[in-house]
Amino acid sequence: MLAFPPAGALPSIGAARAQALPDLGDVSQVNFSPTQERKLGEAIVREARAQGGILNDPEVNDYLNELGNRLVAASPDAKQDFEFFAVPDGTINAFALPGGFIGVNTGLILLAQTESELASVLAHEITHVTQRHIARQLQGQQDSLLMSLAALAVALLAARAGGASSGDAAQAAIATSQALALQSRLNYTREFEFEADRVGFQRLVAAGFDPRSTATFMEKLQKSSRFLEGSAPSYLRTHPITFERIAEAQGRAENLPYRQVTDSLDFHMVRALLRSYQGEAREAVKFFETALAEKMFNDEVAVRYGLVASLLRAKDLARAKAELAKLERMTPPHPMIEAIGAHVLLENGEYDAAIRRIESALQRYPNKMQLVYDYPDALIRAGRNAEAAAVAERELQRFSRDGTLHRHAARAYAALDRKTKHHYHQGEYYAWHGDLRGAILQMELAVKAADANFYEHSVVETRLRALRREVAEQQKEAFARNG
């Protein structure tokens, strides 16, 4: 479930936006260290988030991180943290960014018919990171790394152009076409692709997934391109799939004993949730009603969950409540069902009941981010702003960099007329969202407010100095590049 409304299509990223990326110097002359990779990856992700290129859905992103980290843990070669996120784009693509950031388009998640197929793609992308393919490519570049990567961010993260207004769609298309010309410099070599296939396959098997899924999904990707007008899917442009790669994947699987692998319920529910976002709300409702009537599904629980999500989107709260009751009678407790149940209550104005449900669910699932976000949000809706602020502050001790929690804290403190706290948390939200100048403005307002104690004032001033220093460094880097 979306925590906030999704943003529109990405505008073009030019030299001004490239200034947000860190200066790495001439990478052909220096070693591209893991620290530099992480710094660059963080900058691109921040840029993508600011432009709406990351799906703001904790259910989907939680699932991708659980699946991805299961694959990371299956082999001892990962030396850095990984972060997985969904891109709100119906085209078929997945990609690794420097520093362990891996994005997956919603179109690819929906194309995968089994969890093992999706896992095979993540295992391949994880291997590009662990084998340092990106760094090895970047070390050989002679020209403007920063501009290339700014354009690459657009090419990879130009999200949902088809759902935007015609002007925005045209702008995103222009940005994408410009970026693809530069992206070719960073496409993986044939050797890197074969290495990612081989090591990724070992990772997939070690994590307990179906070894046949790699070849199966490669064939599916090839077939999907035959039915698309124009060029091949983005994934095939950056990861060319040849008959040789498919044959090698098939050969590896044939050497292993057959074992049946069952998909997780989470896999089917996340796909149902993504399907509930497609098209008009009533069309989504009809899709799940038809699937249930004709028994065209792999998992009935997931289809009924998708129906509840679609009814919520259509504002048909009475039916959503009735279908939720059917869903709960047929399955044991599940965090995604608990969360959507709370949303049904919230949208129906039953705030106290929703809060009780969220509190109970958090005792069983304390790390489910949808529930973590929903708790302060529900308290704010109920007018219990002091409690909401306390909850958000407590969770920020665990998730200190989480922009969504900072946003909820800012809302609660605004309602309480706590100006310093309101502007501080709003500033942190802007910084997380890539708007450093907006963050500085909020911190300056927080400094000027007269309702802070000495400790709170010191925290704000320290953060303000850090933000100003970061912007000054960016300006210095930009001046040096353009000098």
Tab-separated table of C-alpha atoms in Angstrom:
chain	number	residue	atom	x	y	z
A	1	MET	CA	0.000	0.000	0.000
A	2	LEU	CA	1.356	3.372	-0.985
A	3	ALA	CA	2.292	5.521	1.961
A	4	PHE	CA	2.060	8.680	-0.175
A	5	PRO	CA	0.746	9.405	-3.679
A	6	PRO	CA	3.247	8.385	-6.376
A	7	ALA	CA	5.172	11.113	-8.127
A	8	GLY	CA	4.955	11.829	-11.830
A	9	ALA	CA	7.366	11.011	-14.615
A	10	LEU	CA	10.981	12.063	-14.387
A	11	PRO	CA	12.042	15.355	-15.908
A	12	SER	CA	15.269	15.564	-17.861
A	13	ILE	CA	18.420	15.556	-15.772
A	14	GLY	CA	21.043	17.921	-17.079
A	15	ALA	CA	24.148	19.549	-15.755
A	16	ALA	CA	22.311	21.199	-12.876
A	17	ARG	CA	21.008	17.864	-11.583
A	18	ALA	CA	24.382	16.219	-12.123
A	19	GLN	CA	25.818	18.601	-9.552
A	20	ALA	CA	24.071	16.506	-6.875
A	21	LEU	CA	26.418	13.625	-7.642
A	22	PRO	CA	29.742	13.411	-5.790
A	23	ASP	CA	32.996	14.354	-7.467
A	24	LEU	CA	35.092	11.232	-7.858
A	25	GLY	CA	37.909	12.745	-9.842
A	26	ASP	CA	39.469	10.970	-12.801
A	27	VAL	CA	38.567	7.358	-12.147
A	28	SER	CA	40.931	6.177	-14.834
A	29	GLN	CA	43.789	7.268	-12.588
A	30	VAL	CA	42.565	6.147	-9.159
A	31	ASN	CA	41.120	3.048	-7.590
A	32	PHE	CA	37.331	3.181	-7.411
A	33	SER	CA	36.931	2.149	-3.777
A	34	PRO	CA	33.863	0.537	-2.155
A	35	THR	CA	33.374	3.752	-0.158
A	36	GLN	CA	33.253	5.774	-3.372
A	37	GLU	CA	30.865	3.260	-4.902
A	38	ARG	CA	28.516	3.573	-1.926
A	39	LYS	CA	28.673	7.364	-1.989
A	40	LEU	CA	27.851	7.420	-5.684
A	41	GLY	CA	25.031	4.895	-5.286
A	42	GLU	CA	23.483	6.896	-2.463
A	43	ALA	CA	23.593	10.039	-4.599
A	44	ILE	CA	21.854	8.344	-7.524
A	45	VAL	CA	19.195	6.822	-5.259
A	46	ARG	CA	18.567	10.202	-3.621
A	47	GLU	CA	18.231	11.744	-7.072
A	48	ALA	CA	15.860	8.970	-8.157
A	49	ARG	CA	13.718	9.393	-5.055
A	50	ALA	CA	13.475	13.148	-5.621
A	51	GLN	CA	12.253	12.541	-9.173
A	52	GLY	CA	9.674	9.843	-8.268
A	53	GLY	CA	11.793	6.981	-9.608
A	54	ILE	CA	11.391	4.779	-6.521
A	55	LEU	CA	8.063	3.179	-5.659
A	56	ASN	CA	6.961	4.519	-2.287
A	57	ASP	CA	5.410	1.251	-1.160
A	58	PRO	CA	6.831	-0.383	1.977
A	59	GLU	CA	5.090	-3.714	1.308
A	60	VAL	CA	6.799	-4.166	-2.060
A	61	ASN	CA	10.179	-2.834	-0.953
A	62	ASP	CA	10.123	-4.919	2.242
A	63	TYR	CA	9.515	-8.033	0.182
A	64	LEU	CA	12.308	-7.240	-2.286
A	65	ASN	CA	14.731	-6.677	0.583
A	66	GLU	CA	13.744	-9.929	2.286
A	67	LEU	CA	14.149	-11.868	-0.960
A	68	GLY	CA	17.327	-10.060	-1.959
A	69	ASN	CA	19.039	-10.443	1.403
A	70	ARG	CA	18.175	-14.134	1.468
A	71	LEU	CA	20.206	-14.417	-1.735
A	72	VAL	CA	22.997	-12.203	-0.364
A	73	ALA	CA	23.280	-14.371	2.765
A	74	ALA	CA	23.476	-17.583	0.715
A	75	SER	CA	27.086	-16.904	-0.367
A	76	PRO	CA	30.042	-15.487	1.578
A	77	ASP	CA	31.232	-13.102	-1.150
A	78	ALA	CA	29.109	-10.073	-0.194
A	79	LYS	CA	31.301	-7.504	1.584
A	80	GLN	CA	28.797	-4.633	1.701
A	81	ASP	CA	25.191	-3.924	2.606
A	82	PHE	CA	22.530	-4.194	-0.072
A	83	GLU	CA	19.367	-2.199	-0.556
A	84	PHE	CA	16.624	-3.313	-2.938
A	85	PHE	CA	13.805	-1.123	-4.209
A	86	ALA	CA	10.993	-1.186	-6.743
A	87	VAL	CA	10.762	1.243	-9.652
A	88	PRO	CA	7.211	2.296	-10.622
A	89	ASP	CA	7.626	1.399	-14.273
A	90	GLY	CA	5.689	-1.225	-16.213
A	91	THR	CA	8.573	-1.944	-18.576
A	92	ILE	CA	10.804	-4.963	-17.989
A	93	ASN	CA	14.036	-3.977	-16.290
A	94	ALA	CA	16.285	-4.554	-13.293
A	95	PHE	CA	19.674	-3.047	-12.578
A	96	ALA	CA	22.501	-2.728	-10.080
A	97	LEU	CA	23.844	0.666	-9.067
A	98	PRO	CA	27.221	1.328	-7.432
A	99	GLY	CA	27.419	0.477	-3.738
A	100	GLY	CA	24.884	-2.353	-3.526
A	101	PHE	CA	21.672	-0.620	-4.594
A	102	ILE	CA	19.471	-2.805	-6.803
A	103	GLY	CA	16.297	-1.651	-8.514
A	104	VAL	CA	13.561	-3.817	-10.005
A	105	ASN	CA	10.834	-2.461	-12.264
A	106	THR	CA	7.303	-3.421	-11.289
A	107	GLY	CA	6.861	-4.716	-14.842
A	108	LEU	CA	9.527	-7.343	-14.278
A	109	ILE	CA	7.993	-8.427	-10.954
A	110	LEU	CA	4.657	-8.942	-12.695
A	111	LEU	CA	6.271	-10.822	-15.588
A	112	ALA	CA	7.846	-13.386	-13.235
A	113	GLN	CA	5.450	-16.287	-12.733
A	114	THR	CA	7.421	-17.912	-9.919
A	115	GLU	CA	9.460	-16.580	-7.027
A	116	SER	CA	12.492	-18.457	-8.326
A	117	GLU	CA	12.308	-16.560	-11.615
A	118	LEU	CA	12.380	-13.236	-9.793
A	119	ALA	CA	15.159	-14.523	-7.524
A	120	SER	CA	17.239	-15.507	-10.563
A	121	VAL	CA	17.253	-11.876	-11.740
A	122	LEU	CA	18.176	-10.556	-8.285
A	123	ALA	CA	20.961	-13.146	-7.963
A	124	HIS	CA	22.389	-11.975	-11.287
A	125	GLU	CA	22.272	-8.299	-10.266
A	126	ILE	CA	23.766	-9.023	-6.828
A	127	THR	CA	26.675	-10.701	-8.577
A	128	HIS	CA	27.364	-7.604	-10.682
A	129	VAL	CA	27.926	-5.847	-7.347
A	130	THR	CA	29.906	-8.540	-5.511
A	131	GLN	CA	32.193	-9.058	-8.526
A	132	ARG	CA	32.650	-5.254	-8.738
A	133	HIS	CA	31.681	-5.170	-12.401
A	134	ILE	CA	30.441	-1.581	-12.108
A	135	ALA	CA	33.679	-0.378	-10.537
A	136	ARG	CA	35.755	-2.232	-13.111
A	137	GLN	CA	33.787	-0.536	-15.874
A	138	LEU	CA	34.038	2.921	-14.347
A	139	GLN	CA	37.779	2.710	-13.721
A	140	GLY	CA	38.377	2.587	-17.450
A	141	GLN	CA	36.321	5.652	-18.346
A	142	GLN	CA	38.194	8.674	-19.671
A	143	ASP	CA	35.451	11.306	-19.995
A	144	SER	CA	32.782	12.839	-17.788
A	145	LEU	CA	31.736	10.140	-15.320
A	146	LEU	CA	29.296	12.375	-13.510
A	147	MET	CA	27.328	13.401	-16.572
A	148	SER	CA	27.204	9.825	-17.799
A	149	LEU	CA	25.852	8.628	-14.479
A	150	ALA	CA	23.318	11.431	-14.249
A	151	ALA	CA	21.982	10.356	-17.623
A	152	LEU	CA	22.179	6.708	-16.611
A	153	ALA	CA	19.999	7.476	-13.605
A	154	VAL	CA	17.373	8.867	-15.967
A	155	ALA	CA	17.583	5.895	-18.306
A	156	LEU	CA	17.191	3.429	-15.471
A	157	LEU	CA	14.707	5.353	-13.351
A	158	ALA	CA	12.470	7.289	-15.777
A	159	ALA	CA	9.364	5.880	-14.173
A	160	ARG	CA	5.821	5.523	-15.414
A	161	ALA	CA	6.035	7.894	-18.361
A	162	GLY	CA	2.965	6.247	-19.852
A	163	GLY	CA	0.849	7.231	-16.855
A	164	ALA	CA	1.863	10.865	-16.792
A	165	SER	CA	0.429	13.806	-18.669
A	166	SER	CA	1.376	14.027	-22.333
A	167	GLY	CA	3.868	16.835	-21.659
A	168	ASP	CA	5.554	14.944	-18.841
A	169	ALA	CA	5.593	11.764	-20.912
A	170	ALA	CA	7.282	13.541	-23.824
A	171	GLN	CA	9.847	15.084	-21.465
A	172	ALA	CA	10.615	11.690	-19.906
A	173	ALA	CA	10.932	10.100	-23.355
A	174	ILE	CA	13.429	12.773	-24.440
A	175	ALA	CA	15.447	12.282	-21.241
A	176	THR	CA	15.483	8.534	-21.745
A	177	SER	CA	16.585	8.724	-25.379
A	178	GLN	CA	19.387	11.128	-24.465
A	179	ALA	CA	20.543	8.927	-21.621
A	180	LEU	CA	20.572	5.700	-23.611
A	181	ALA	CA	23.249	7.124	-25.879
A	182	LEU	CA	25.491	7.509	-22.842
A	183	GLN	CA	24.393	4.326	-21.113
A	184	SER	CA	26.185	2.208	-23.710
A	185	ARG	CA	29.460	3.195	-22.036
A	186	LEU	CA	28.413	1.334	-18.907
A	187	ASN	CA	26.753	-1.719	-20.440
A	188	TYR	CA	28.171	-4.939	-19.107
A	189	THR	CA	30.677	-6.781	-21.229
A	190	ARG	CA	30.087	-10.301	-22.459
A	191	GLU	CA	32.543	-11.605	-19.866
A	192	PHE	CA	30.770	-9.807	-17.032
A	193	GLU	CA	27.404	-11.209	-18.112
A	194	PHE	CA	28.677	-14.774	-18.209
A	195	GLU	CA	30.364	-14.345	-14.828
A	196	ALA	CA	27.155	-12.929	-13.335
A	197	ASP	CA	25.254	-15.898	-14.803
A	198	ARG	CA	27.660	-18.450	-13.345
A	199	VAL	CA	28.105	-16.949	-9.870
A	200	GLY	CA	24.479	-15.845	-9.704
A	201	PHE	CA	23.348	-19.397	-10.477
A	202	GLN	CA	25.430	-20.723	-7.586
A	203	ARG	CA	23.879	-18.111	-5.308
A	204	LEU	CA	20.363	-18.992	-6.476
A	205	VAL	CA	20.855	-22.691	-5.771
A	206	ALA	CA	22.517	-22.042	-2.409
A	207	ALA	CA	19.488	-19.981	-1.362
A	208	GLY	CA	17.167	-22.911	-2.118
A	209	PHE	CA	15.492	-21.715	-5.327
A	210	ASP	CA	14.672	-23.652	-8.478
A	211	PRO	CA	17.856	-23.930	-10.595
A	212	ARG	CA	15.767	-24.206	-13.791
A	213	SER	CA	14.313	-20.745	-13.257
A	214	THR	CA	17.298	-18.884	-14.735
A	215	ALA	CA	16.916	-20.439	-18.177
A	216	THR	CA	13.135	-20.322	-17.966
A	217	PHE	CA	13.069	-16.599	-17.259
A	218	MET	CA	15.710	-15.844	-19.895
A	219	GLU	CA	13.499	-17.551	-22.473
A	220	LYS	CA	10.477	-15.622	-21.202
A	221	LEU	CA	12.350	-12.337	-21.587
A	222	GLN	CA	13.334	-13.203	-25.131
A	223	LYS	CA	9.765	-14.124	-26.052
A	224	SER	CA	8.361	-10.956	-24.471
A	225	SER	CA	10.473	-8.803	-26.783
A	226	ARG	CA	8.813	-10.314	-29.865
A	227	PHE	CA	5.463	-8.782	-28.949
A	228	LEU	CA	6.742	-5.274	-28.259
A	229	GLU	CA	6.811	-2.597	-30.906
A	230	GLY	CA	10.051	-0.715	-31.331
A	231	SER	CA	13.166	-1.657	-29.414
A	232	ALA	CA	13.662	-4.516	-26.984
A	233	PRO	CA	12.912	-4.171	-23.257
A	234	SER	CA	15.428	-2.150	-21.246
A	235	TYR	CA	16.694	-5.293	-19.535
A	236	LEU	CA	17.635	-6.876	-22.851
A	237	ARG	CA	19.462	-3.735	-23.974
A	238	THR	CA	21.697	-3.721	-20.883
A	239	HIS	CA	21.805	-7.517	-20.424
A	240	PRO	CA	21.746	-9.070	-23.912
A	241	ILE	CA	20.418	-12.622	-23.708
A	242	THR	CA	21.941	-14.987	-26.250
A	243	PHE	CA	21.154	-18.586	-27.095
A	244	GLU	CA	24.563	-19.424	-25.637
A	245	ARG	CA	23.640	-17.942	-22.249
A	246	ILE	CA	20.337	-19.813	-22.222
A	247	ALA	CA	22.047	-23.080	-23.191
A	248	GLU	CA	24.629	-22.688	-20.428
A	249	ALA	CA	21.878	-21.989	-17.870
A	250	GLN	CA	20.010	-25.080	-19.005
A	251	GLY	CA	23.184	-27.146	-18.814
A	252	ARG	CA	23.909	-26.058	-15.240
A	253	ALA	CA	20.392	-26.966	-14.145
A	254	GLU	CA	20.513	-30.400	-15.811
A	255	ASN	CA	23.477	-31.364	-13.661
A	256	LEU	CA	21.450	-30.898	-10.463
A	257	PRO	CA	18.757	-33.190	-9.064
A	258	TYR	CA	15.175	-32.031	-9.532
A	259	ARG	CA	13.474	-30.454	-6.559
A	260	GLN	CA	10.130	-28.752	-6.306
A	261	VAL	CA	10.273	-25.233	-4.878
A	262	THR	CA	7.121	-23.639	-3.494
A	263	ASP	CA	6.563	-19.929	-3.925
A	264	SER	CA	6.064	-17.891	-0.772
A	265	LEU	CA	2.665	-16.353	-0.092
A	266	ASP	CA	4.404	-12.965	0.062
A	267	PHE	CA	5.481	-13.306	-3.581
A	268	HIS	CA	1.916	-13.825	-4.766
A	269	MET	CA	0.516	-11.104	-2.500
A	270	VAL	CA	3.042	-8.497	-3.640
A	271	ARG	CA	2.235	-9.281	-7.273
A	272	ALA	CA	-1.488	-8.981	-6.489
A	273	LEU	CA	-0.875	-5.632	-4.786
A	274	LEU	CA	1.023	-4.331	-7.818
A	275	ARG	CA	-1.742	-5.589	-10.102
A	276	SER	CA	-4.307	-3.692	-8.012
A	277	TYR	CA	-2.544	-0.434	-8.945
A	278	GLN	CA	-2.901	-0.968	-12.689
A	279	GLY	CA	-5.482	0.830	-14.789
A	280	GLU	CA	-8.616	2.388	-13.374
A	281	ALA	CA	-9.705	1.252	-9.923
A	282	ARG	CA	-12.889	-0.389	-11.209
A	283	GLU	CA	-10.911	-2.242	-13.852
A	284	ALA	CA	-8.659	-3.644	-11.133
A	285	VAL	CA	-11.695	-4.761	-9.118
A	286	LYS	CA	-13.117	-6.481	-12.198
A	287	PHE	CA	-9.806	-8.248	-12.853
A	288	PHE	CA	-9.780	-9.914	-9.425
A	289	GLU	CA	-13.517	-10.657	-9.491
A	290	THR	CA	-13.059	-12.453	-12.812
A	291	ALA	CA	-10.018	-14.357	-11.558
A	292	LEU	CA	-12.004	-15.614	-8.559
A	293	ALA	CA	-15.109	-16.462	-10.585
A	294	GLU	CA	-13.143	-18.420	-13.174
A	295	LYS	CA	-10.628	-19.802	-10.651
A	296	MET	CA	-7.752	-18.398	-12.689
A	297	PHE	CA	-5.105	-17.992	-10.022
A	298	ASN	CA	-2.060	-19.599	-8.442
A	299	ASP	CA	-3.043	-18.573	-4.923
A	300	GLU	CA	-6.587	-17.700	-3.840
A	301	VAL	CA	-5.434	-15.825	-0.731
A	302	ALA	CA	-3.351	-13.462	-2.866
A	303	VAL	CA	-6.212	-12.870	-5.313
A	304	ARG	CA	-8.629	-12.048	-2.491
A	305	TYR	CA	-6.008	-9.729	-1.007
A	306	GLY	CA	-5.704	-8.010	-4.386
A	307	LEU	CA	-9.471	-7.618	-4.506
A	308	VAL	CA	-9.504	-5.907	-1.092
A	309	ALA	CA	-6.690	-3.582	-2.221
A	310	SER	CA	-8.596	-2.747	-5.418
A	311	LEU	CA	-11.837	-2.080	-3.522
A	312	LEU	CA	-9.949	0.239	-1.190
A	313	ARG	CA	-8.582	2.094	-4.186
A	314	ALA	CA	-12.125	2.329	-5.597
A	315	LYS	CA	-13.379	3.714	-2.251
A	316	ASP	CA	-15.896	0.838	-1.972
A	317	LEU	CA	-15.344	0.495	1.766
A	318	ALA	CA	-18.370	-1.666	2.559
A	319	ARG	CA	-17.324	-4.337	0.070
A	320	ALA	CA	-13.687	-4.019	1.095
A	321	LYS	CA	-14.683	-4.761	4.681
A	322	ALA	CA	-16.787	-7.752	3.634
A	323	GLU	CA	-14.068	-9.201	1.397
A	324	LEU	CA	-11.485	-8.666	4.138
A	325	ALA	CA	-13.603	-10.760	6.490
A	326	LYS	CA	-13.685	-13.584	3.899
A	327	LEU	CA	-9.934	-13.307	3.466
A	328	GLU	CA	-9.238	-13.497	7.199
A	329	ARG	CA	-11.426	-16.603	7.603
A	330	MET	CA	-9.394	-18.567	5.078
A	331	THR	CA	-5.807	-17.859	6.151
A	332	PRO	CA	-3.659	-17.595	9.295
A	333	PRO	CA	-2.515	-14.112	10.422
A	334	HIS	CA	-0.181	-12.380	7.990
A	335	PRO	CA	1.437	-8.921	8.287
A	336	MET	CA	0.208	-7.730	4.899
A	337	ILE	CA	-3.353	-8.739	5.762
A	338	GLU	CA	-3.062	-7.047	9.152
A	339	ALA	CA	-1.903	-3.844	7.456
A	340	ILE	CA	-4.593	-3.778	4.806
A	341	GLY	CA	-7.161	-4.526	7.495
A	342	ALA	CA	-5.995	-1.445	9.379
A	343	HIS	CA	-6.272	0.598	6.167
A	344	VAL	CA	-9.875	-0.516	5.693
A	345	LEU	CA	-10.640	0.723	9.209
A	346	LEU	CA	-8.731	3.977	8.698
A	347	GLU	CA	-10.496	4.813	5.451
A	348	ASN	CA	-13.813	4.055	7.153
A	349	GLY	CA	-13.016	6.524	9.929
A	350	GLU	CA	-12.686	3.827	12.604
A	351	TYR	CA	-9.450	5.263	13.938
A	352	ASP	CA	-9.377	3.715	17.410
A	353	ALA	CA	-10.089	0.238	16.011
A	354	ALA	CA	-7.338	0.714	13.417
A	355	ILE	CA	-4.867	1.797	16.086
A	356	ARG	CA	-5.652	-1.239	18.223
A	357	ARG	CA	-5.156	-3.499	15.239
A	358	ILE	CA	-1.825	-1.923	14.329
A	359	GLU	CA	-0.572	-2.093	17.919
A	360	SER	CA	-1.438	-5.783	18.108
A	361	ALA	CA	0.206	-6.510	14.747
A	362	LEU	CA	3.386	-4.645	15.678
A	363	GLN	CA	3.853	-6.916	18.678
A	364	ARG	CA	4.151	-9.837	16.228
A	365	TYR	CA	5.790	-8.005	13.306
A	366	PRO	CA	7.845	-5.131	14.793
A	367	ASN	CA	10.004	-4.679	11.682
A	368	LYS	CA	7.269	-4.546	9.034
A	369	MET	CA	7.664	-1.037	7.696
A	370	GLN	CA	4.073	-0.678	6.506
A	371	LEU	CA	2.900	-1.180	10.101
A	372	VAL	CA	5.696	1.021	11.448
A	373	TYR	CA	4.545	3.851	9.177
A	374	ASP	CA	0.838	3.252	9.721
A	375	TYR	CA	1.039	3.580	13.512
A	376	PRO	CA	1.958	7.306	13.763
A	377	ASP	CA	-0.220	8.035	10.729
A	378	ALA	CA	-3.260	6.466	12.415
A	379	LEU	CA	-2.566	8.351	15.655
A	380	ILE	CA	-2.387	11.639	13.737
A	381	ARG	CA	-5.686	10.901	12.014
A	382	ALA	CA	-7.232	10.212	15.416
A	383	GLY	CA	-5.976	13.557	16.721
A	384	ARG	CA	-3.544	11.879	19.118
A	385	ASN	CA	-0.597	13.960	17.930
A	386	ALA	CA	1.543	13.805	21.069
A	387	GLU	CA	1.435	10.013	20.945
A	388	ALA	CA	2.183	10.069	17.211
A	389	ALA	CA	5.239	12.268	17.758
A	390	ALA	CA	6.500	9.981	20.517
A	391	VAL	CA	6.032	6.880	18.340
A	392	ALA	CA	7.806	8.464	15.378
A	393	GLU	CA	10.718	9.596	17.573
A	394	ARG	CA	11.009	6.123	19.070
A	395	GLU	CA	11.072	4.442	15.658
A	396	LEU	CA	13.624	6.965	14.408
A	397	GLN	CA	16.004	5.618	17.032
A	398	ARG	CA	15.900	2.365	15.038
A	399	PHE	CA	15.552	3.844	11.537
A	400	SER	CA	17.334	7.177	11.895
A	401	ARG	CA	17.563	7.939	8.156
A	402	ASP	CA	13.981	7.041	7.292
A	403	GLY	CA	12.350	9.970	5.542
A	404	THR	CA	8.799	8.686	5.932
A	405	LEU	CA	9.122	8.613	9.716
A	406	HIS	CA	10.564	12.125	9.688
A	407	ARG	CA	7.558	13.237	7.636
A	408	HIS	CA	5.107	11.740	10.132
A	409	ALA	CA	7.009	13.370	13.001
A	410	ALA	CA	6.836	16.734	11.197
A	411	ARG	CA	3.068	16.370	10.761
A	412	ALA	CA	2.550	15.537	14.421
A	413	TYR	CA	4.713	18.388	15.696
A	414	ALA	CA	3.021	20.854	13.319
A	415	ALA	CA	-0.335	19.921	14.830
A	416	LEU	CA	1.166	20.421	18.308
A	417	ASP	CA	2.600	23.822	17.251
A	418	ARG	CA	6.116	22.627	18.160
A	419	LYS	CA	7.882	24.765	15.572
A	420	THR	CA	11.477	23.683	16.151
A	421	LYS	CA	10.636	20.015	16.009
A	422	HIS	CA	8.291	20.478	13.061
A	423	HIS	CA	10.870	22.291	10.916
A	424	TYR	CA	13.695	19.968	11.965
A	425	HIS	CA	11.864	16.809	10.911
A	426	GLN	CA	10.519	18.451	7.762
A	427	GLY	CA	14.090	19.375	6.914
A	428	GLU	CA	15.252	15.803	7.423
A	429	TYR	CA	12.455	14.618	5.145
A	430	TYR	CA	13.546	17.072	2.435
A	431	ALA	CA	17.168	15.952	2.778
A	432	TRP	CA	16.127	12.301	2.437
A	433	HIS	CA	14.092	13.292	-0.591
A	434	GLY	CA	17.075	14.946	-2.256
A	435	ASP	CA	16.099	18.595	-1.693
A	436	LEU	CA	19.086	19.897	0.254
A	437	ARG	CA	18.236	23.560	-0.204
A	438	GLY	CA	14.729	22.943	1.081
A	439	ALA	CA	16.248	21.071	4.014
A	440	ILE	CA	18.509	24.036	4.838
A	441	LEU	CA	15.559	26.424	4.749
A	442	GLN	CA	13.640	24.233	7.194
A	443	MET	CA	16.647	23.973	9.528
A	444	GLU	CA	17.051	27.765	9.451
A	445	LEU	CA	13.399	28.133	10.451
A	446	ALA	CA	13.980	25.609	13.237
A	447	VAL	CA	16.940	27.638	14.544
A	448	LYS	CA	14.830	30.799	14.599
A	449	ALA	CA	11.965	29.153	16.493
A	450	ALA	CA	11.904	29.946	20.197
A	451	ASP	CA	10.417	26.750	21.585
A	452	ALA	CA	13.489	24.481	21.753
A	453	ASN	CA	15.599	23.461	24.715
A	454	PHE	CA	19.382	23.670	24.589
A	455	TYR	CA	19.835	20.086	23.383
A	456	GLU	CA	17.244	20.374	20.607
A	457	HIS	CA	18.730	23.674	19.463
A	458	SER	CA	22.227	22.136	19.343
A	459	VAL	CA	21.009	19.182	17.260
A	460	VAL	CA	19.416	21.519	14.723
A	461	GLU	CA	22.464	23.796	14.475
A	462	THR	CA	24.793	20.814	14.006
A	463	ARG	CA	22.594	19.405	11.247
A	464	LEU	CA	22.310	22.815	9.576
A	465	ARG	CA	26.086	23.170	9.447
A	466	ALA	CA	26.396	19.695	7.926
A	467	LEU	CA	23.826	20.461	5.223
A	468	ARG	CA	25.444	23.786	4.361
A	469	ARG	CA	28.819	22.070	4.135
A	470	GLU	CA	27.387	19.410	1.799
A	471	VAL	CA	25.868	22.037	-0.522
A	472	ALA	CA	29.094	24.072	-0.488
A	473	GLU	CA	31.077	20.994	-1.473
A	474	GLN	CA	28.687	20.350	-4.359
A	475	GLN	CA	29.051	23.943	-5.552
A	476	LYS	CA	32.826	23.704	-5.335
A	477	GLU	CA	32.825	20.475	-7.316
A	478	ALA	CA	30.533	21.977	-9.946
A	479	PHE	CA	32.751	25.052	-10.257
A	480	ALA	CA	35.833	22.851	-10.649
A	481	ARG	CA	34.155	20.796	-13.395
A	482	ASN	CA	32.870	23.831	-15.260
A	483	GLY	CA	35.891	26.019	-14.505
